[in-house]
Amino acid sequence: MKAIVFGGTGFIGSHVVEQLHLAGHQVTTAVRETSDTTFLESLGVNVVRIDFSNTEVIGKVIKGHEVVYNCTADARLHTQISMDASVEIKLTRTLIEAAALNGASRFIQLSSIVIYDFQTNEPIDESYISHPEYPIQSLLFERERIVEEVGRKTGITTIVLRPASTIGVRDKSSFFARLYATHTSDQYPMIGNGDTRVSLIDTRDIGLAMAWLGTYQEPKNDNSIFLLKGFDTTWNQLKTTIDNATGKISKTMHLPKNLTEEQMIAYKLTPFAVKTFTMNRIWNDNKIRKLGFNTKYSLKDAVEAAIRDLIRRNFPI
């Protein structure tokens, strides 16, 4: 397979490139002119620096590739959200239209479980109808809608992957990196007794799944949206795993379930984070597993690899 990845310098995107490369596919990564490509170049993949605002150049770099991966992202929970976002909306539309116009047969969009609301404690699968509660959720829905709309109009096959929150190497700002920082400073936050359940995944497994989605035989009448998780755990079990991986039992900062606004500000917690710590966020990914994909890495694998990498990079606390 000849694949091109946009967003390959990002945390998850770099794992997509790596797993495609390890699987023996011919990989090109299209990056911004100012991007740090040290890791990508160490893999030996083809790195092309382009102006992402130039539609003609994007089309030229896509031409000749069978599968286009969009791993670009800009918006975060704490950022101001625009429904006309330059990356999530404008660039996504440009990429899929260019992919269809220049002969690509498949467009694979990396999405997020952030898209799901907090209206249930029960496991969620692809049939669950989510109602956006936060601006970023509306933005993610709009990005997926654009992918589906352009795919339907042009005939290019579209696939959307919504992976669980991830733990892995090359992490700079994810929830796990922040938890590691609180663990190191003996301020690990625990709301209630930490028995809320959560589905997580090793970032390597996201890369493996994205590579697999590039070649799997798509069933007829499939909407091609997939959830993916690696393992289920609790926030308390996650702390114990970090304790074991670091060789240090961190002190815990016990917080009440009903935090006031002042307490959330003091503990640097957002309403979204508080809900994540207090409501089960369990994903049912039987759909992709029944088609033949299975994850490889455990909670222990993910935490140990991530912490070794954070320590090696002297991650700022």
PDB file of C-alpha atoms in Angstrom:
ATOM      1  CA  MET A   1       0.000   0.000   0.000  1.00  0.00           C
ATOM      2  CA  LYS A   2       1.166   3.507  -0.822  1.00  0.00           C
ATOM      3  CA  ALA A   3      -0.023   5.759   1.981  1.00  0.00           C
ATOM      4  CA  ILE A   4       0.346   9.430   2.782  1.00  0.00           C
ATOM      5  CA  VAL A   5      -0.111  10.768   6.304  1.00  0.00           C
ATOM      6  CA  PHE A   6      -1.009  14.328   7.201  1.00  0.00           C
ATOM      7  CA  GLY A   7      -0.323  15.162  10.852  1.00  0.00           C
ATOM      8  CA  GLY A   8       2.502  12.636  11.137  1.00  0.00           C
ATOM      9  CA  THR A   9       4.533  14.792  13.532  1.00  0.00           C
ATOM     10  CA  GLY A  10       1.782  14.667  16.174  1.00  0.00           C
ATOM     11  CA  PHE A  11       1.599  12.326  19.155  1.00  0.00           C
ATOM     12  CA  ILE A  12      -0.816   9.837  17.581  1.00  0.00           C
ATOM     13  CA  GLY A  13       0.112  10.648  13.985  1.00  0.00           C
ATOM     14  CA  SER A  14       3.738   9.652  14.572  1.00  0.00           C
ATOM     15  CA  HIS A  15       2.548   6.212  15.699  1.00  0.00           C
ATOM     16  CA  VAL A  16       0.412   5.873  12.583  1.00  0.00           C
ATOM     17  CA  VAL A  17       3.474   6.571  10.421  1.00  0.00           C
ATOM     18  CA  GLU A  18       5.622   4.205  12.494  1.00  0.00           C
ATOM     19  CA  GLN A  19       3.181   1.288  12.323  1.00  0.00           C
ATOM     20  CA  LEU A  20       2.577   1.746   8.598  1.00  0.00           C
ATOM     21  CA  HIS A  21       6.344   1.702   8.092  1.00  0.00           C
ATOM     22  CA  LEU A  22       6.850  -1.375  10.302  1.00  0.00           C
ATOM     23  CA  ALA A  23       4.103  -3.174   8.370  1.00  0.00           C
ATOM     24  CA  GLY A  24       6.091  -2.682   5.171  1.00  0.00           C
ATOM     25  CA  HIS A  25       3.906  -0.070   3.511  1.00  0.00           C
ATOM     26  CA  GLN A  26       5.356   2.731   1.403  1.00  0.00           C
ATOM     27  CA  VAL A  27       4.784   5.840   3.502  1.00  0.00           C
ATOM     28  CA  THR A  28       4.967   9.552   2.771  1.00  0.00           C
ATOM     29  CA  THR A  29       4.406  12.149   5.451  1.00  0.00           C
ATOM     30  CA  ALA A  30       3.305  15.633   4.427  1.00  0.00           C
ATOM     31  CA  VAL A  31       4.329  18.155   7.073  1.00  0.00           C
ATOM     32  CA  ARG A  32       4.387  21.890   7.555  1.00  0.00           C
ATOM     33  CA  GLU A  33       7.581  23.651   6.600  1.00  0.00           C
ATOM     34  CA  THR A  34       8.389  24.430  10.260  1.00  0.00           C
ATOM     35  CA  SER A  35       7.653  20.942  11.688  1.00  0.00           C
ATOM     36  CA  ASP A  36      10.181  18.933  13.687  1.00  0.00           C
ATOM     37  CA  THR A  37      10.671  15.785  11.610  1.00  0.00           C
ATOM     38  CA  THR A  38      13.546  14.214  13.570  1.00  0.00           C
ATOM     39  CA  PHE A  39      11.606  11.071  14.485  1.00  0.00           C
ATOM     40  CA  LEU A  40      10.065  10.626  11.037  1.00  0.00           C
ATOM     41  CA  GLU A  41      13.456  10.935   9.381  1.00  0.00           C
ATOM     42  CA  SER A  42      14.874   8.331  11.778  1.00  0.00           C
ATOM     43  CA  LEU A  43      12.313   5.874  10.381  1.00  0.00           C
ATOM     44  CA  GLY A  44      13.500   6.509   6.850  1.00  0.00           C
ATOM     45  CA  VAL A  45      10.054   7.399   5.499  1.00  0.00           C
ATOM     46  CA  ASN A  46       9.562   9.992   2.786  1.00  0.00           C
ATOM     47  CA  VAL A  47       9.054  13.432   4.366  1.00  0.00           C
ATOM     48  CA  VAL A  48       7.630  16.229   2.222  1.00  0.00           C
ATOM     49  CA  ARG A  49       7.395  19.787   3.532  1.00  0.00           C
ATOM     50  CA  ILE A  50       4.497  21.729   2.038  1.00  0.00           C
ATOM     51  CA  ASP A  51       2.356  24.798   2.527  1.00  0.00           C
ATOM     52  CA  PHE A  52      -0.923  23.441   3.901  1.00  0.00           C
ATOM     53  CA  SER A  53      -2.785  26.485   2.588  1.00  0.00           C
ATOM     54  CA  ASN A  54      -1.865  25.628  -1.015  1.00  0.00           C
ATOM     55  CA  THR A  55      -4.563  23.319  -2.389  1.00  0.00           C
ATOM     56  CA  GLU A  56      -2.691  22.668  -5.635  1.00  0.00           C
ATOM     57  CA  VAL A  57       0.425  21.513  -3.788  1.00  0.00           C
ATOM     58  CA  ILE A  58      -1.647  19.256  -1.520  1.00  0.00           C
ATOM     59  CA  GLY A  59      -3.189  17.606  -4.573  1.00  0.00           C
ATOM     60  CA  LYS A  60       0.196  17.030  -6.163  1.00  0.00           C
ATOM     61  CA  VAL A  61       1.661  15.386  -3.065  1.00  0.00           C
ATOM     62  CA  ILE A  62      -1.412  13.111  -2.693  1.00  0.00           C
ATOM     63  CA  LYS A  63      -1.331  11.978  -6.320  1.00  0.00           C
ATOM     64  CA  GLY A  64      -0.057   8.415  -6.648  1.00  0.00           C
ATOM     65  CA  HIS A  65      -1.070   7.358  -3.124  1.00  0.00           C
ATOM     66  CA  GLU A  66      -3.832   4.820  -2.513  1.00  0.00           C
ATOM     67  CA  VAL A  67      -4.740   5.781   1.049  1.00  0.00           C
ATOM     68  CA  VAL A  68      -4.768   9.215   2.701  1.00  0.00           C
ATOM     69  CA  TYR A  69      -4.582   9.447   6.504  1.00  0.00           C
ATOM     70  CA  ASN A  70      -5.689  12.639   8.215  1.00  0.00           C
ATOM     71  CA  CYS A  71      -4.216  12.844  11.721  1.00  0.00           C
ATOM     72  CA  THR A  72      -4.138  16.635  11.859  1.00  0.00           C
ATOM     73  CA  ALA A  73      -5.622  18.382  14.897  1.00  0.00           C
ATOM     74  CA  ASP A  74      -5.390  21.781  16.484  1.00  0.00           C
ATOM     75  CA  ALA A  75      -8.318  22.320  18.846  1.00  0.00           C
ATOM     76  CA  ARG A  76      -8.058  21.230  22.473  1.00  0.00           C
ATOM     77  CA  LEU A  77     -10.514  21.228  25.342  1.00  0.00           C
ATOM     78  CA  HIS A  78      -8.997  24.349  26.847  1.00  0.00           C
ATOM     79  CA  THR A  79      -8.740  26.327  23.601  1.00  0.00           C
ATOM     80  CA  GLN A  80     -11.293  28.683  22.117  1.00  0.00           C
ATOM     81  CA  ILE A  81     -13.343  26.704  19.611  1.00  0.00           C
ATOM     82  CA  SER A  82     -14.409  28.025  16.216  1.00  0.00           C
ATOM     83  CA  MET A  83     -16.804  26.005  14.072  1.00  0.00           C
ATOM     84  CA  ASP A  84     -14.826  27.288  11.095  1.00  0.00           C
ATOM     85  CA  ALA A  85     -11.531  25.961  12.489  1.00  0.00           C
ATOM     86  CA  SER A  86      -8.688  26.145   9.980  1.00  0.00           C
ATOM     87  CA  VAL A  87      -7.392  22.621  10.718  1.00  0.00           C
ATOM     88  CA  GLU A  88     -10.387  20.538  11.792  1.00  0.00           C
ATOM     89  CA  ILE A  89     -12.786  22.010   9.222  1.00  0.00           C
ATOM     90  CA  LYS A  90     -11.044  23.813   6.359  1.00  0.00           C
ATOM     91  CA  LEU A  91      -7.988  21.572   6.077  1.00  0.00           C
ATOM     92  CA  THR A  92     -10.026  18.372   6.478  1.00  0.00           C
ATOM     93  CA  ARG A  93     -12.303  19.388   3.603  1.00  0.00           C
ATOM     94  CA  THR A  94      -9.307  20.342   1.470  1.00  0.00           C
ATOM     95  CA  LEU A  95      -7.578  17.010   2.138  1.00  0.00           C
ATOM     96  CA  ILE A  96     -10.503  14.730   1.382  1.00  0.00           C
ATOM     97  CA  GLU A  97     -11.503  16.676  -1.733  1.00  0.00           C
ATOM     98  CA  ALA A  98      -7.894  16.548  -2.947  1.00  0.00           C
ATOM     99  CA  ALA A  99      -7.718  12.839  -2.145  1.00  0.00           C
ATOM    100  CA  ALA A 100     -10.832  12.086  -4.203  1.00  0.00           C
ATOM    101  CA  LEU A 101      -9.698  14.316  -7.079  1.00  0.00           C
ATOM    102  CA  ASN A 102      -6.207  12.806  -7.253  1.00  0.00           C
ATOM    103  CA  GLY A 103      -7.018   9.121  -7.349  1.00  0.00           C
ATOM    104  CA  ALA A 104      -6.849   7.973  -3.723  1.00  0.00           C
ATOM    105  CA  SER A 105      -9.244   5.105  -3.022  1.00  0.00           C
ATOM    106  CA  ARG A 106      -9.545   5.509   0.738  1.00  0.00           C
ATOM    107  CA  PHE A 107      -9.540   8.402   3.230  1.00  0.00           C
ATOM    108  CA  ILE A 108      -9.033   7.557   6.909  1.00  0.00           C
ATOM    109  CA  GLN A 109      -9.857  10.174   9.527  1.00  0.00           C
ATOM    110  CA  LEU A 110      -8.471  10.031  13.053  1.00  0.00           C
ATOM    111  CA  SER A 111     -11.196  11.257  15.392  1.00  0.00           C
ATOM    112  CA  SER A 112     -11.637  11.032  19.182  1.00  0.00           C
ATOM    113  CA  ILE A 113     -13.875   9.632  21.916  1.00  0.00           C
ATOM    114  CA  VAL A 114     -14.101  13.212  23.182  1.00  0.00           C
ATOM    115  CA  ILE A 115     -17.030  13.340  20.750  1.00  0.00           C
ATOM    116  CA  TYR A 116     -19.216  11.391  23.206  1.00  0.00           C
ATOM    117  CA  ASP A 117     -21.411  13.052  25.822  1.00  0.00           C
ATOM    118  CA  PHE A 118     -21.720  12.170  29.509  1.00  0.00           C
ATOM    119  CA  GLN A 119     -25.343  11.018  29.556  1.00  0.00           C
ATOM    120  CA  THR A 120     -24.699   7.380  30.438  1.00  0.00           C
ATOM    121  CA  ASN A 121     -22.469   5.267  32.667  1.00  0.00           C
ATOM    122  CA  GLU A 122     -22.998   2.225  30.457  1.00  0.00           C
ATOM    123  CA  PRO A 123     -20.591   1.011  27.732  1.00  0.00           C
ATOM    124  CA  ILE A 124     -20.922   2.956  24.486  1.00  0.00           C
ATOM    125  CA  ASP A 125     -20.664   1.568  20.957  1.00  0.00           C
ATOM    126  CA  GLU A 126     -20.932   3.125  17.493  1.00  0.00           C
ATOM    127  CA  SER A 127     -24.743   3.078  17.577  1.00  0.00           C
ATOM    128  CA  TYR A 128     -24.862   5.467  20.544  1.00  0.00           C
ATOM    129  CA  ILE A 129     -26.295   8.865  19.611  1.00  0.00           C
ATOM    130  CA  SER A 130     -24.227  11.530  21.321  1.00  0.00           C
ATOM    131  CA  HIS A 131     -25.509  15.025  21.999  1.00  0.00           C
ATOM    132  CA  PRO A 132     -22.692  17.596  22.169  1.00  0.00           C
ATOM    133  CA  GLU A 133     -22.291  19.309  25.525  1.00  0.00           C
ATOM    134  CA  TYR A 134     -19.037  21.132  24.759  1.00  0.00           C
ATOM    135  CA  PRO A 135     -17.938  23.158  21.718  1.00  0.00           C
ATOM    136  CA  ILE A 136     -15.121  20.734  20.867  1.00  0.00           C
ATOM    137  CA  GLN A 137     -17.642  17.897  20.587  1.00  0.00           C
ATOM    138  CA  SER A 138     -19.657  19.902  18.042  1.00  0.00           C
ATOM    139  CA  LEU A 139     -16.433  20.613  16.150  1.00  0.00           C
ATOM    140  CA  LEU A 140     -15.478  16.924  16.010  1.00  0.00           C
ATOM    141  CA  PHE A 141     -18.953  15.993  14.772  1.00  0.00           C
ATOM    142  CA  GLU A 142     -18.707  18.627  12.049  1.00  0.00           C
ATOM    143  CA  ARG A 143     -15.322  17.289  10.919  1.00  0.00           C
ATOM    144  CA  GLU A 144     -16.718  13.760  10.671  1.00  0.00           C
ATOM    145  CA  ARG A 145     -19.791  15.077   8.833  1.00  0.00           C
ATOM    146  CA  ILE A 146     -17.566  16.741   6.233  1.00  0.00           C
ATOM    147  CA  VAL A 147     -15.643  13.491   5.684  1.00  0.00           C
ATOM    148  CA  GLU A 148     -18.878  11.532   5.228  1.00  0.00           C
ATOM    149  CA  GLU A 149     -20.432  14.185   2.992  1.00  0.00           C
ATOM    150  CA  VAL A 150     -17.477  14.488   0.616  1.00  0.00           C
ATOM    151  CA  GLY A 151     -17.041  10.733   0.551  1.00  0.00           C
ATOM    152  CA  ARG A 152     -20.661  10.230  -0.430  1.00  0.00           C
ATOM    153  CA  LYS A 153     -20.458  12.873  -3.175  1.00  0.00           C
ATOM    154  CA  THR A 154     -17.162  11.747  -4.686  1.00  0.00           C
ATOM    155  CA  GLY A 155     -17.275   7.994  -4.101  1.00  0.00           C
ATOM    156  CA  ILE A 156     -14.013   7.779  -2.143  1.00  0.00           C
ATOM    157  CA  THR A 157     -14.195   5.256   0.711  1.00  0.00           C
ATOM    158  CA  THR A 158     -14.152   7.013   4.088  1.00  0.00           C
ATOM    159  CA  ILE A 159     -13.289   5.527   7.466  1.00  0.00           C
ATOM    160  CA  VAL A 160     -13.352   7.220  10.885  1.00  0.00           C
ATOM    161  CA  LEU A 161     -11.528   5.860  13.936  1.00  0.00           C
ATOM    162  CA  ARG A 162     -12.498   7.057  17.420  1.00  0.00           C
ATOM    163  CA  PRO A 163      -9.808   5.696  19.755  1.00  0.00           C
ATOM    164  CA  ALA A 164      -9.911   5.745  23.550  1.00  0.00           C
ATOM    165  CA  SER A 165      -7.697   8.150  25.483  1.00  0.00           C
ATOM    166  CA  THR A 166      -4.147   7.044  24.844  1.00  0.00           C
ATOM    167  CA  ILE A 167      -0.948   6.308  26.746  1.00  0.00           C
ATOM    168  CA  GLY A 168       2.342   6.061  24.898  1.00  0.00           C
ATOM    169  CA  VAL A 169       5.768   7.359  23.938  1.00  0.00           C
ATOM    170  CA  ARG A 170       6.433  10.780  22.391  1.00  0.00           C
ATOM    171  CA  ASP A 171       3.731  12.253  24.617  1.00  0.00           C
ATOM    172  CA  LYS A 172       4.013  15.990  25.227  1.00  0.00           C
ATOM    173  CA  SER A 173       0.672  17.126  26.604  1.00  0.00           C
ATOM    174  CA  SER A 174      -1.880  14.318  26.950  1.00  0.00           C
ATOM    175  CA  PHE A 175      -3.854  13.487  30.084  1.00  0.00           C
ATOM    176  CA  PHE A 176      -1.261  10.849  30.998  1.00  0.00           C
ATOM    177  CA  ALA A 177       1.678  13.241  30.800  1.00  0.00           C
ATOM    178  CA  ARG A 178      -0.198  15.569  33.136  1.00  0.00           C
ATOM    179  CA  LEU A 179      -1.013  12.720  35.532  1.00  0.00           C
ATOM    180  CA  TYR A 180       2.637  11.668  35.523  1.00  0.00           C
ATOM    181  CA  ALA A 181       3.588  15.225  36.510  1.00  0.00           C
ATOM    182  CA  THR A 182       1.132  15.177  39.435  1.00  0.00           C
ATOM    183  CA  HIS A 183       2.405  11.749  40.455  1.00  0.00           C
ATOM    184  CA  THR A 184       6.007  12.981  40.515  1.00  0.00           C
ATOM    185  CA  SER A 185       5.055  15.972  42.660  1.00  0.00           C
ATOM    186  CA  ASP A 186       2.997  13.848  45.107  1.00  0.00           C
ATOM    187  CA  GLN A 187      -0.255  15.527  44.104  1.00  0.00           C
ATOM    188  CA  TYR A 188      -1.994  12.761  42.186  1.00  0.00           C
ATOM    189  CA  PRO A 189      -5.680  13.760  41.996  1.00  0.00           C
ATOM    190  CA  MET A 190      -8.285  11.209  43.049  1.00  0.00           C
ATOM    191  CA  ILE A 191     -11.959  12.112  43.074  1.00  0.00           C
ATOM    192  CA  GLY A 192     -13.882   9.885  45.475  1.00  0.00           C
ATOM    193  CA  ASN A 193     -12.213   6.484  45.865  1.00  0.00           C
ATOM    194  CA  GLY A 194     -11.068   6.301  42.245  1.00  0.00           C
ATOM    195  CA  ASP A 195     -13.337   3.402  41.274  1.00  0.00           C
ATOM    196  CA  THR A 196     -14.739   5.124  38.181  1.00  0.00           C
ATOM    197  CA  ARG A 197     -14.064   2.906  35.162  1.00  0.00           C
ATOM    198  CA  VAL A 198     -12.345   4.125  32.008  1.00  0.00           C
ATOM    199  CA  SER A 199     -11.237   2.594  28.701  1.00  0.00           C
ATOM    200  CA  LEU A 200      -7.712   3.500  27.589  1.00  0.00           C
ATOM    201  CA  ILE A 201      -5.313   2.358  24.861  1.00  0.00           C
ATOM    202  CA  ASP A 202      -1.615   2.132  24.052  1.00  0.00           C
ATOM    203  CA  THR A 203      -0.799   4.564  21.228  1.00  0.00           C
ATOM    204  CA  ARG A 204       0.975   1.786  19.335  1.00  0.00           C
ATOM    205  CA  ASP A 205      -2.370   0.006  19.047  1.00  0.00           C
ATOM    206  CA  ILE A 206      -3.944   3.096  17.485  1.00  0.00           C
ATOM    207  CA  GLY A 207      -1.180   3.091  14.892  1.00  0.00           C
ATOM    208  CA  LEU A 208      -1.724  -0.624  14.258  1.00  0.00           C
ATOM    209  CA  ALA A 209      -5.467  -0.111  13.842  1.00  0.00           C
ATOM    210  CA  MET A 210      -5.020   2.781  11.435  1.00  0.00           C
ATOM    211  CA  ALA A 211      -2.644   0.688   9.323  1.00  0.00           C
ATOM    212  CA  TRP A 212      -5.099  -2.227   9.386  1.00  0.00           C
ATOM    213  CA  LEU A 213      -7.969   0.029   8.293  1.00  0.00           C
ATOM    214  CA  GLY A 214      -5.970   0.943   5.213  1.00  0.00           C
ATOM    215  CA  THR A 215      -6.324  -2.534   3.723  1.00  0.00           C
ATOM    216  CA  TYR A 216      -9.268  -4.301   5.398  1.00  0.00           C
ATOM    217  CA  GLN A 217     -12.137  -5.441   3.172  1.00  0.00           C
ATOM    218  CA  GLU A 218     -14.960  -3.063   3.938  1.00  0.00           C
ATOM    219  CA  PRO A 219     -18.364  -4.774   4.371  1.00  0.00           C
ATOM    220  CA  LYS A 220     -21.228  -3.450   2.268  1.00  0.00           C
ATOM    221  CA  ASN A 221     -23.625  -0.969   3.878  1.00  0.00           C
ATOM    222  CA  ASP A 222     -21.123  -0.154   6.630  1.00  0.00           C
ATOM    223  CA  ASN A 223     -20.915   3.425   7.931  1.00  0.00           C
ATOM    224  CA  SER A 224     -17.190   2.799   8.593  1.00  0.00           C
ATOM    225  CA  ILE A 225     -17.045   4.484  12.005  1.00  0.00           C
ATOM    226  CA  PHE A 226     -15.080   2.499  14.567  1.00  0.00           C
ATOM    227  CA  LEU A 227     -14.465   2.761  18.281  1.00  0.00           C
ATOM    228  CA  LEU A 228     -11.226   1.325  19.642  1.00  0.00           C
ATOM    229  CA  LYS A 229      -9.923   0.599  23.130  1.00  0.00           C
ATOM    230  CA  GLY A 230      -7.052  -1.387  24.539  1.00  0.00           C
ATOM    231  CA  PHE A 231      -8.134  -2.144  28.102  1.00  0.00           C
ATOM    232  CA  ASP A 232     -10.555  -1.131  30.850  1.00  0.00           C
ATOM    233  CA  THR A 233      -9.258   0.091  34.195  1.00  0.00           C
ATOM    234  CA  THR A 234     -10.080   2.483  37.040  1.00  0.00           C
ATOM    235  CA  TRP A 235      -8.317   5.688  37.989  1.00  0.00           C
ATOM    236  CA  ASN A 236      -7.126   3.991  41.183  1.00  0.00           C
ATOM    237  CA  GLN A 237      -5.727   1.030  39.229  1.00  0.00           C
ATOM    238  CA  LEU A 238      -4.003   3.436  36.869  1.00  0.00           C
ATOM    239  CA  LYS A 239      -2.280   5.132  39.813  1.00  0.00           C
ATOM    240  CA  THR A 240      -1.135   1.758  41.179  1.00  0.00           C
ATOM    241  CA  THR A 241       0.303   0.882  37.761  1.00  0.00           C
ATOM    242  CA  ILE A 242       2.187   4.196  37.674  1.00  0.00           C
ATOM    243  CA  ASP A 243       3.412   3.551  41.241  1.00  0.00           C
ATOM    244  CA  ASN A 244       4.796   0.184  40.151  1.00  0.00           C
ATOM    245  CA  ALA A 245       6.372   1.546  36.975  1.00  0.00           C
ATOM    246  CA  THR A 246       8.139   4.401  38.781  1.00  0.00           C
ATOM    247  CA  GLY A 247       8.997   2.501  41.951  1.00  0.00           C
ATOM    248  CA  LYS A 248       7.364   5.273  43.960  1.00  0.00           C
ATOM    249  CA  ILE A 249       4.016   5.276  45.747  1.00  0.00           C
ATOM    250  CA  SER A 250       2.834   8.818  45.150  1.00  0.00           C
ATOM    251  CA  LYS A 251       0.788  10.719  47.687  1.00  0.00           C
ATOM    252  CA  THR A 252      -2.821  11.166  46.632  1.00  0.00           C
ATOM    253  CA  MET A 253      -4.754  14.404  46.654  1.00  0.00           C
ATOM    254  CA  HIS A 254      -8.264  13.243  47.577  1.00  0.00           C
ATOM    255  CA  LEU A 255     -10.998  15.436  46.143  1.00  0.00           C
ATOM    256  CA  PRO A 256     -14.758  15.435  46.737  1.00  0.00           C
ATOM    257  CA  LYS A 257     -17.059  14.354  43.910  1.00  0.00           C
ATOM    258  CA  ASN A 258     -19.026  17.584  44.045  1.00  0.00           C
ATOM    259  CA  LEU A 259     -16.281  20.107  43.434  1.00  0.00           C
ATOM    260  CA  THR A 260     -17.129  23.765  43.552  1.00  0.00           C
ATOM    261  CA  GLU A 261     -16.034  26.089  40.768  1.00  0.00           C
ATOM    262  CA  GLU A 262     -13.424  27.582  43.087  1.00  0.00           C
ATOM    263  CA  GLN A 263     -12.029  24.131  43.872  1.00  0.00           C
ATOM    264  CA  MET A 264     -11.819  23.230  40.175  1.00  0.00           C
ATOM    265  CA  ILE A 265      -9.835  26.401  39.538  1.00  0.00           C
ATOM    266  CA  ALA A 266      -7.563  25.712  42.511  1.00  0.00           C
ATOM    267  CA  TYR A 267      -6.875  22.134  41.390  1.00  0.00           C
ATOM    268  CA  LYS A 268      -6.614  23.112  37.703  1.00  0.00           C
ATOM    269  CA  LEU A 269      -9.465  20.812  36.701  1.00  0.00           C
ATOM    270  CA  THR A 270     -12.000  21.512  33.954  1.00  0.00           C
ATOM    271  CA  PRO A 271     -15.664  20.442  34.153  1.00  0.00           C
ATOM    272  CA  PHE A 272     -14.877  17.933  31.371  1.00  0.00           C
ATOM    273  CA  ALA A 273     -12.040  16.428  33.424  1.00  0.00           C
ATOM    274  CA  VAL A 274     -14.211  16.199  36.541  1.00  0.00           C
ATOM    275  CA  LYS A 275     -16.890  14.307  34.587  1.00  0.00           C
ATOM    276  CA  THR A 276     -14.232  11.993  33.188  1.00  0.00           C
ATOM    277  CA  PHE A 277     -13.023  11.200  36.717  1.00  0.00           C
ATOM    278  CA  THR A 278     -16.540  10.650  38.104  1.00  0.00           C
ATOM    279  CA  MET A 279     -18.495   8.955  35.276  1.00  0.00           C
ATOM    280  CA  ASN A 280     -17.679   5.626  33.654  1.00  0.00           C
ATOM    281  CA  ARG A 281     -16.197   6.105  30.169  1.00  0.00           C
ATOM    282  CA  ILE A 282     -16.232   2.576  28.784  1.00  0.00           C
ATOM    283  CA  TRP A 283     -16.192   1.859  25.061  1.00  0.00           C
ATOM    284  CA  ASN A 284     -17.522  -1.228  23.310  1.00  0.00           C
ATOM    285  CA  ASP A 285     -15.271  -1.870  20.296  1.00  0.00           C
ATOM    286  CA  ASN A 286     -16.670  -5.262  19.290  1.00  0.00           C
ATOM    287  CA  LYS A 287     -17.347  -3.961  15.771  1.00  0.00           C
ATOM    288  CA  ILE A 288     -13.689  -3.656  14.745  1.00  0.00           C
ATOM    289  CA  ARG A 289     -12.711  -6.807  16.652  1.00  0.00           C
ATOM    290  CA  LYS A 290     -15.355  -8.915  14.892  1.00  0.00           C
ATOM    291  CA  LEU A 291     -13.824  -7.797  11.591  1.00  0.00           C
ATOM    292  CA  GLY A 292     -10.462  -9.198  12.670  1.00  0.00           C
ATOM    293  CA  PHE A 293      -8.486  -6.480  14.426  1.00  0.00           C
ATOM    294  CA  ASN A 294      -7.191  -7.030  17.951  1.00  0.00           C
ATOM    295  CA  THR A 295      -5.023  -4.818  20.144  1.00  0.00           C
ATOM    296  CA  LYS A 296      -1.674  -6.050  21.482  1.00  0.00           C
ATOM    297  CA  TYR A 297      -0.687  -3.954  24.484  1.00  0.00           C
ATOM    298  CA  SER A 298      -1.828  -4.042  28.130  1.00  0.00           C
ATOM    299  CA  LEU A 299      -2.163  -1.245  30.667  1.00  0.00           C
ATOM    300  CA  LYS A 300       1.177  -2.286  32.161  1.00  0.00           C
ATOM    301  CA  ASP A 301       2.837  -2.261  28.717  1.00  0.00           C
ATOM    302  CA  ALA A 302       1.511   1.205  27.921  1.00  0.00           C
ATOM    303  CA  VAL A 303       2.367   2.813  31.261  1.00  0.00           C
ATOM    304  CA  GLU A 304       5.876   1.363  31.449  1.00  0.00           C
ATOM    305  CA  ALA A 305       6.734   2.431  27.888  1.00  0.00           C
ATOM    306  CA  ALA A 306       5.328   5.928  28.381  1.00  0.00           C
ATOM    307  CA  ILE A 307       7.137   6.497  31.675  1.00  0.00           C
ATOM    308  CA  ARG A 308      10.467   5.255  30.332  1.00  0.00           C
ATOM    309  CA  ASP A 309      10.097   7.738  27.496  1.00  0.00           C
ATOM    310  CA  LEU A 310       9.054  10.629  29.771  1.00  0.00           C
ATOM    311  CA  ILE A 311      12.047   9.986  32.025  1.00  0.00           C
ATOM    312  CA  ARG A 312      14.406   9.697  29.042  1.00  0.00           C
ATOM    313  CA  ARG A 313      13.212  13.047  27.717  1.00  0.00           C
ATOM    314  CA  ASN A 314      13.397  14.606  31.197  1.00  0.00           C
ATOM    315  CA  PHE A 315       9.754  15.596  30.846  1.00  0.00           C
ATOM    316  CA  PRO A 316       9.161  18.940  32.615  1.00  0.00           C
ATOM    317  CA  ILE A 317       7.292  18.654  35.865  1.00  0.00           C
TER     318      ILE A 317
END
